[in-house]
Amino acid sequence: MTSVATPGLENAPTTHARLLAWVQEMAELTTPDRVVWVDGSDEEWERLTGKLVDAGTFTRLEKKSNSFWCASDPSDVARVEDRTFICSVDEADAGPTNNWMAPDEMKAVMTELYRGSMRGRTMYVIPFCMGPVEAEDPMFGVELTDSEYVVVSMRVMARIGSRILEAMGTDRPFVPAMHSLGAPLQEGQQDVPWPCSDTKYIVHFPEERAIWSYGSGYGGNALLGKKCYSLRIASVMARDEGWLAEHMLILKLTSPQQKTYYVAAAFPSACGKTNLAMLEPTIPGWQVETLGDDIAWMRFGEDGRLYALNPEYGLFGVAPGTGWDTNPNAMRTIDKGNSVFTNVALTDDGDVWWEGMTEEPPAHLTDWKGRDWTPDSDELSSHPNSRFCTPITQCPILAPEYDDPKGVPISAILFGGRRKTTIPLVTEARDWNHGVFMGATLSSETTAAATGAVGVVRRDPFAMLPFIGYNAGDYFGHWVETGKMHDATKLPRIFYVNWFRRDADGGFLWPGFGENSRVLKWVVERLEGTAAAVETAVGHVPTVDSLDVSGLDMTPERVEQALAVKPEEWREEIPQITEWFQRFGDKLPSTLWDELAILESRLA
Ligand code: SAT
Ligand code: MN
């Protein structure tokens, strides 16, 4: 070993002792050619995107300013849930829904993987802040990465750079987030456009509030401020400090009477959170504005209400299915440029295309695997989990208060999944605990956002199954406690929605998208006490007349089918829920067993 200093380690632009020591330690372990402190400037962005173009990772788009097309390695396209670990000191704290390994054991394994893993590459130090840096307690993190793609994407998804480093001062706490592609370069070795490793680990040390990621360049595995920090680590912080870190969009709804309501909604990945967050109401006089499309941090205010904040700064949305018909506001957002498109198709004139963007596909494309594609091709042009990465500030319906460190007071929480049967279009919980039961038993058919089979029904509690950073039984308990600790009259009301119910022929019963504004209207009218509901075994469901379907081409029979509570279908859920709850043993709050007993007796 020579002891030649790594360029960039000396003269660091900070005197933050813990940060300096950690960067030094990780640089010695991973042996990059140099260390670069990311400042977040335009010049830096020019340099990095230029480098990505030269490397063949990025193709500059002629038709969208400052935007790039990017194709990943075909094996590195989604979150890897089976390679994701919660390494709590005690295995019981990871619970039955997470992979676990003892922290020391995991560190030993990963230290060997990291040893020399950045050889021939640059280590970037990305200071970032989740949520506004003007917050009373800014939520700092620092990501170390050897991927320029990660730096460029983090610049969109989080507040990063010199101003964050400055705000961190000499001793502010931060979450260390270590990332390496696991693809060191030998002297003279030619790089590939998407370096990654077959060995992947996405690891969280909840007690230490630390993240170690290895082997993948994909969004949720590599942009560590997102799922790793803002959900898995933050959920642990939230449990300890009495708040909630949730997989929820945040939207602002204004009624024709100019009354405003803030709604948070949890859906599994790739179930339409971005579409709902940016919905264009089809009913006159209603307005939706966006605050966030994926993550909500919610804390109680002094007035006893629950306030939500979007910790992110960008949108990392599923591309296929996003079009002028389904989500015009997302299209307007990306049309302003400054975006990275990963695993979509490239048009011949230097733009992007994906299934569902327009009705007619272009006559010729380069598909996400770089091959010629025509409408006659057997395969899709874009990967089902292909993504656009775009600054949220470009969203034309962004609510001005998205950036308020105080957050916005939430009036209603929606839980939703993708279910062909059983679950009505919308159901209101009887009370908070019934709402927690709805969240804890939430189920959905799997999507392409994670590797594995698609379309299989699984329980996805609170749409947080892959993101709860501790024992899910304790997490349910935290929700129950949250209800107990606060004034019930000020808690948000809880609703369960299902846009995906099918008729006997397999067709969707509900048109969805902008028409979901009709469901939001019913929710608001419930808050205002003006909408009728039928009390069913599973909660309050709209009467056929109380749901505004005016102007919609839908027979009353179909509306009824969309709203139907069929006891025989629900009775089939009981053994599944029982089995699900049994997995949590003593950790399951007794309140949830009580709720299940109530459901059973109401169905009898
Ligand atoms: O995990 S990602 O953040 O990359 C996307 C998602 O699953 O929501
Ligand atoms: Mn998500």
Coordinates of N, CA, C and O and ligand atoms in Angstrom, one line a residue, residues 226-227 247 269 273 294 467, ligand 2:
K226 N -34.4 8.8 -0.8 CA -35.8 8.5 -1.0 C -36.3 7.4 -0.1 O -36.6 7.7 1.1
K227 N -36.4 6.2 -0.6 CA -37.0 5.1 0.3 C -36.1 4.8 1.5 O -36.7 4.6 2.6
H247 N -45.6 6.4 3.1 CA -45.6 6.3 1.6 C -46.8 6.9 1.0 O -47.7 6.2 0.6
S269 N -46.3 1.2 -4.7 CA -45.6 1.7 -5.9 C -46.3 1.3 -7.2 O -46.8 0.2 -7.3
K273 N -50.1 6.9 -7.6 CA -50.0 8.1 -6.7 C -49.7 9.4 -7.4 O -50.3 10.4 -7.1
D294 N -45.1 10.9 -3.4 CA -44.6 9.6 -3.0 C -44.4 9.5 -1.4 O -44.7 8.5 -0.9
F467 N -41.1 -0.8 3.1 CA -40.5 0.4 3.6 C -40.5 0.6 5.1 O -40.0 1.6 5.6
Ligands
MN2 MN -43.1 5.0 -4.0

